[in-house]
XYZ file of C-alpha atoms in Angstrom:
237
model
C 171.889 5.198 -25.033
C 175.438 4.992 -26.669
C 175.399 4.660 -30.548
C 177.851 4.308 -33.432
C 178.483 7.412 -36.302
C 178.921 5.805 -39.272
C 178.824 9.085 -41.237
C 181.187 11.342 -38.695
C 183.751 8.092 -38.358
C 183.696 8.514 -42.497
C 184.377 12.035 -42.499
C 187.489 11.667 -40.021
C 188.541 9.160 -41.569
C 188.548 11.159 -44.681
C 191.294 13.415 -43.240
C 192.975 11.235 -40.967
C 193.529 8.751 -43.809
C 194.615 11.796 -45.920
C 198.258 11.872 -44.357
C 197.965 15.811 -44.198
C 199.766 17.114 -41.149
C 197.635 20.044 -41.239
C 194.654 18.411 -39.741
C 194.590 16.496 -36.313
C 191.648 14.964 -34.932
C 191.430 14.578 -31.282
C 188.598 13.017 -29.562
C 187.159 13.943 -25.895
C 184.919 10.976 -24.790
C 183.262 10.219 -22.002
C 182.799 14.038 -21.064
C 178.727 14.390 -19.578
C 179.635 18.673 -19.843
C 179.650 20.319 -23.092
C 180.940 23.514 -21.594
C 183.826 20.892 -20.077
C 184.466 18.865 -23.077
C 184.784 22.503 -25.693
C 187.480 24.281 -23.080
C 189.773 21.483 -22.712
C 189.872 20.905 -26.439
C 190.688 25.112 -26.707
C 193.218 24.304 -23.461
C 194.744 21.671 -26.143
C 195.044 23.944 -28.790
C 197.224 26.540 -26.605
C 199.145 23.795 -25.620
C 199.602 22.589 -28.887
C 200.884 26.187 -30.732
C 200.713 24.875 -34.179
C 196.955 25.057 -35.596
C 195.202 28.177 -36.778
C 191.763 27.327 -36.535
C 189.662 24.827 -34.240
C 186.634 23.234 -35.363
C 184.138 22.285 -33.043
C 182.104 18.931 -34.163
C 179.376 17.070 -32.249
C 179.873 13.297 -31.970
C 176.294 13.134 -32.836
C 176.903 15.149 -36.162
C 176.727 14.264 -39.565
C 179.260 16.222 -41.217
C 178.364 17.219 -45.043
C 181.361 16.356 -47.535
C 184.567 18.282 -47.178
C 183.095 20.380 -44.524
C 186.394 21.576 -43.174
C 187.077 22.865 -46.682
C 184.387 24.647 -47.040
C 184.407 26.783 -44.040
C 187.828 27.738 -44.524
C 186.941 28.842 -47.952
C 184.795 31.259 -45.973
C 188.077 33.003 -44.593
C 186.044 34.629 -41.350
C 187.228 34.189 -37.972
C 184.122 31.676 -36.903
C 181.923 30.117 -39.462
C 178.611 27.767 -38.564
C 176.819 25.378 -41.087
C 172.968 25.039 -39.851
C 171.477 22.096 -38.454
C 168.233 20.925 -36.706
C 167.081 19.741 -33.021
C 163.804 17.868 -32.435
C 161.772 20.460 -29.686
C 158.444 21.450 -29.217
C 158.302 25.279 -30.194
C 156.032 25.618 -27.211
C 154.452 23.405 -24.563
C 151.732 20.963 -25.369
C 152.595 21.036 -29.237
C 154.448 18.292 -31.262
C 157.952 17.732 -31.427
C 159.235 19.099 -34.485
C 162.812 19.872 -36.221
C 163.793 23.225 -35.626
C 166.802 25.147 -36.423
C 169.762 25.322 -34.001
C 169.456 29.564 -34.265
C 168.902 32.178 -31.709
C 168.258 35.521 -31.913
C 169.489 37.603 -29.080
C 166.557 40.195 -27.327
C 167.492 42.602 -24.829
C 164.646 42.622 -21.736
C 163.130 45.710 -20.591
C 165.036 45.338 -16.931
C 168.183 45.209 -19.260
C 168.852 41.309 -19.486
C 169.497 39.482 -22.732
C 167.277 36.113 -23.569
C 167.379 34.374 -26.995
C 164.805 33.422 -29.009
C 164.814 30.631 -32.415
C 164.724 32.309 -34.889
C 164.996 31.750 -39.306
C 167.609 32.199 -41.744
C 168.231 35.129 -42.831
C 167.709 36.260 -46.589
C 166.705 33.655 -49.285
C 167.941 31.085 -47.356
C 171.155 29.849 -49.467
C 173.581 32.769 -49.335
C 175.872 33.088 -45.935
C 175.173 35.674 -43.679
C 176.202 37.544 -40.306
C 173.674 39.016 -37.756
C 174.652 41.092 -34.707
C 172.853 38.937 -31.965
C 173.135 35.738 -33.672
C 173.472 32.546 -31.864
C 174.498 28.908 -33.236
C 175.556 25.736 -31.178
C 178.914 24.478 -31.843
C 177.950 21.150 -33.353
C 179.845 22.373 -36.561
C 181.130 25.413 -36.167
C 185.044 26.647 -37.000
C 187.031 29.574 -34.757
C 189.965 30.619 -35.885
C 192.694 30.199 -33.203
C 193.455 34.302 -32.070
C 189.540 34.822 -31.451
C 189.944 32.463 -27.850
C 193.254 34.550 -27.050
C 191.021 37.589 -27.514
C 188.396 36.056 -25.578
C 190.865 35.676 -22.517
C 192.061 38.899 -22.261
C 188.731 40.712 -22.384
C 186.592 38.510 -20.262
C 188.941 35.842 -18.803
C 188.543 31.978 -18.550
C 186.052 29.645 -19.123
C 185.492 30.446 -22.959
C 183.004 28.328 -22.789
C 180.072 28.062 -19.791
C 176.636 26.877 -18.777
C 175.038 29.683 -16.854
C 171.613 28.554 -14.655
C 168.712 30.672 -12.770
C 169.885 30.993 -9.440
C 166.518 30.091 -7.880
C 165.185 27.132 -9.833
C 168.703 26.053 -10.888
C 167.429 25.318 -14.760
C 169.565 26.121 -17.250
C 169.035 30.121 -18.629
C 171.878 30.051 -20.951
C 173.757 27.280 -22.665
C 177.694 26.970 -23.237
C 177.060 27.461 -27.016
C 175.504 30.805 -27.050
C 177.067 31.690 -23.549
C 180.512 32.288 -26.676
C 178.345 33.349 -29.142
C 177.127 36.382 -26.656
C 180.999 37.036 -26.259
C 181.907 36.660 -29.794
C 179.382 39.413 -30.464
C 180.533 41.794 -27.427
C 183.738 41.976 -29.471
C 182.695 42.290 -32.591
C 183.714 39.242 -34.216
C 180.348 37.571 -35.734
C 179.445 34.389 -36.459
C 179.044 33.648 -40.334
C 176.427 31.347 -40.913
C 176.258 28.868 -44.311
C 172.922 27.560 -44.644
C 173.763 25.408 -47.286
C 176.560 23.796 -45.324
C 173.877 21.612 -43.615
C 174.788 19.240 -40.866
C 172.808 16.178 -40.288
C 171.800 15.457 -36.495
C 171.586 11.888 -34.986
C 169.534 11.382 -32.581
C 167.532 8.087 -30.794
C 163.626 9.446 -30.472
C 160.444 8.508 -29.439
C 158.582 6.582 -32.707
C 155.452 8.133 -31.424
C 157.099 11.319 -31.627
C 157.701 10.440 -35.514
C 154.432 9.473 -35.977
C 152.895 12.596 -34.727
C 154.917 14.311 -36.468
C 154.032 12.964 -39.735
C 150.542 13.161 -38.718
C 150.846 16.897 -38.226
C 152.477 17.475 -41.474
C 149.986 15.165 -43.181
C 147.190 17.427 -41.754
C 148.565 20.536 -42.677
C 149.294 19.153 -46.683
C 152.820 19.057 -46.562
C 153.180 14.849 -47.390
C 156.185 15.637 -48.705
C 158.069 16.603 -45.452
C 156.684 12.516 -44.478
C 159.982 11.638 -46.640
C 162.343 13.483 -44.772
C 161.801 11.773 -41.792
C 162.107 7.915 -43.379
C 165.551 8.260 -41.832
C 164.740 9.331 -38.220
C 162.308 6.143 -38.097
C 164.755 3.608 -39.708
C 167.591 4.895 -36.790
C 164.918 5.466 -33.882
C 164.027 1.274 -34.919
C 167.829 0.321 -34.707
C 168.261 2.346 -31.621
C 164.949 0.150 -29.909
């Protein structure tokens, strides 16, 4: 089901109303692959020559204010906010928001699976983790790490990899460059307080277990926080 951004069409608005040369937005719609959609817009940025830095951001997204800004502040070659998907941290329990972070873990035959996993430290100040992998719903490269990219391990930059036998998915396009990022050294610096808000339509009886759940458990605070994904999940219906 297609929906309208209010919040992301504000934020590019913000800097395409700005008249500053030094930021284009370009949109890729229509595109069902991910892996697809993020290599042409790195194809565009070759083609183009004249930007330093490409910022990856989910049309679902809901960019914090002056985003851009404050991951350039950062001055590292790729920089992630945090946000949250709605999954079930294991079969038969309640969906539930969990972080979009992985923690790479090497198998004993030698293969590498990732695992969600917490933020690091108190949880405010920005770190780096060897391992560490993000989705690129808001995350900023700067423009030499995809030229590196090429010449070590060659084109896509970005690409789904699947189980040969069963054909589901072992390895998505987001940490399938976070893997490579890492195999060259270059990290991924995460902000935790640079928190990007996710749109999504859900299931109402999703929400409702949910806050059942939470209810149980004492926390009737965390009830509040999801006001919002029950007032969009009704417009969505």
């Amino acid at each position: 089901m297609g929906f309208v951004n209010p919040r992301l069409e504000e934020r590019l608005d913000d800097y395409s109303s700005a008249g500053n040369p030094s930021v284009h937005v370009r949109r890729i719609e229509n595109v069902q692959d991910h892996a697809a959609a993020r290599n042409s817009l790195v194809l565009w940025h070759f083609d183009a020559v004249v930007y330093t830095h490409i910022c990856f951001l989910d049309a679902d997204m809901e960019p914090p204010a002056q985003f851009l800004e404050r991951m350039l502040a950062v001055e590292k070659p790729a920089v992630s906010g945090v946000s949250h998907v709605w999954r079930s941290k294991s079969p038969g329990r309640s969906p539930e928001p969990l972080l979009a972070l992985w923690k790479r873990r090497t198998q004993p035959d030698g293969s590498d699976t990732y695992d969600r996993c917490e933020l690091a430290g108190d949880g405010h100040a920005m770190f780096e983790d060897p391992g560490l992998a993000t989705g690129c719903f808001g995350m900023l490269v700067e423009g030499w790490v995809f030229e590196r990219l090429r010449e070590r391990f060659g084109l896509p930059w970005f690409k789904t990899e699947y189980v040969a036998e069963t054909q589901e998915k072992a390895l998505s396009e987001d940490i399938f460059l976070c893997r490579n990022l890492e195999r060259l050294d270059i990290p991924v610096t995460i902000l935790p307080d640079l928190v990007f808000g996710h749109r999504k339509t859900v299931s109402l009886a999703d929400v409702a277990e949910y806050g059942r759940t939470m209810e149980e458990k004492g926390r009737l605070d965390a009830l509040d926080g999801m006001r919002h994904v029950e007032e969009f999940a009704r417009e969505a219906l």
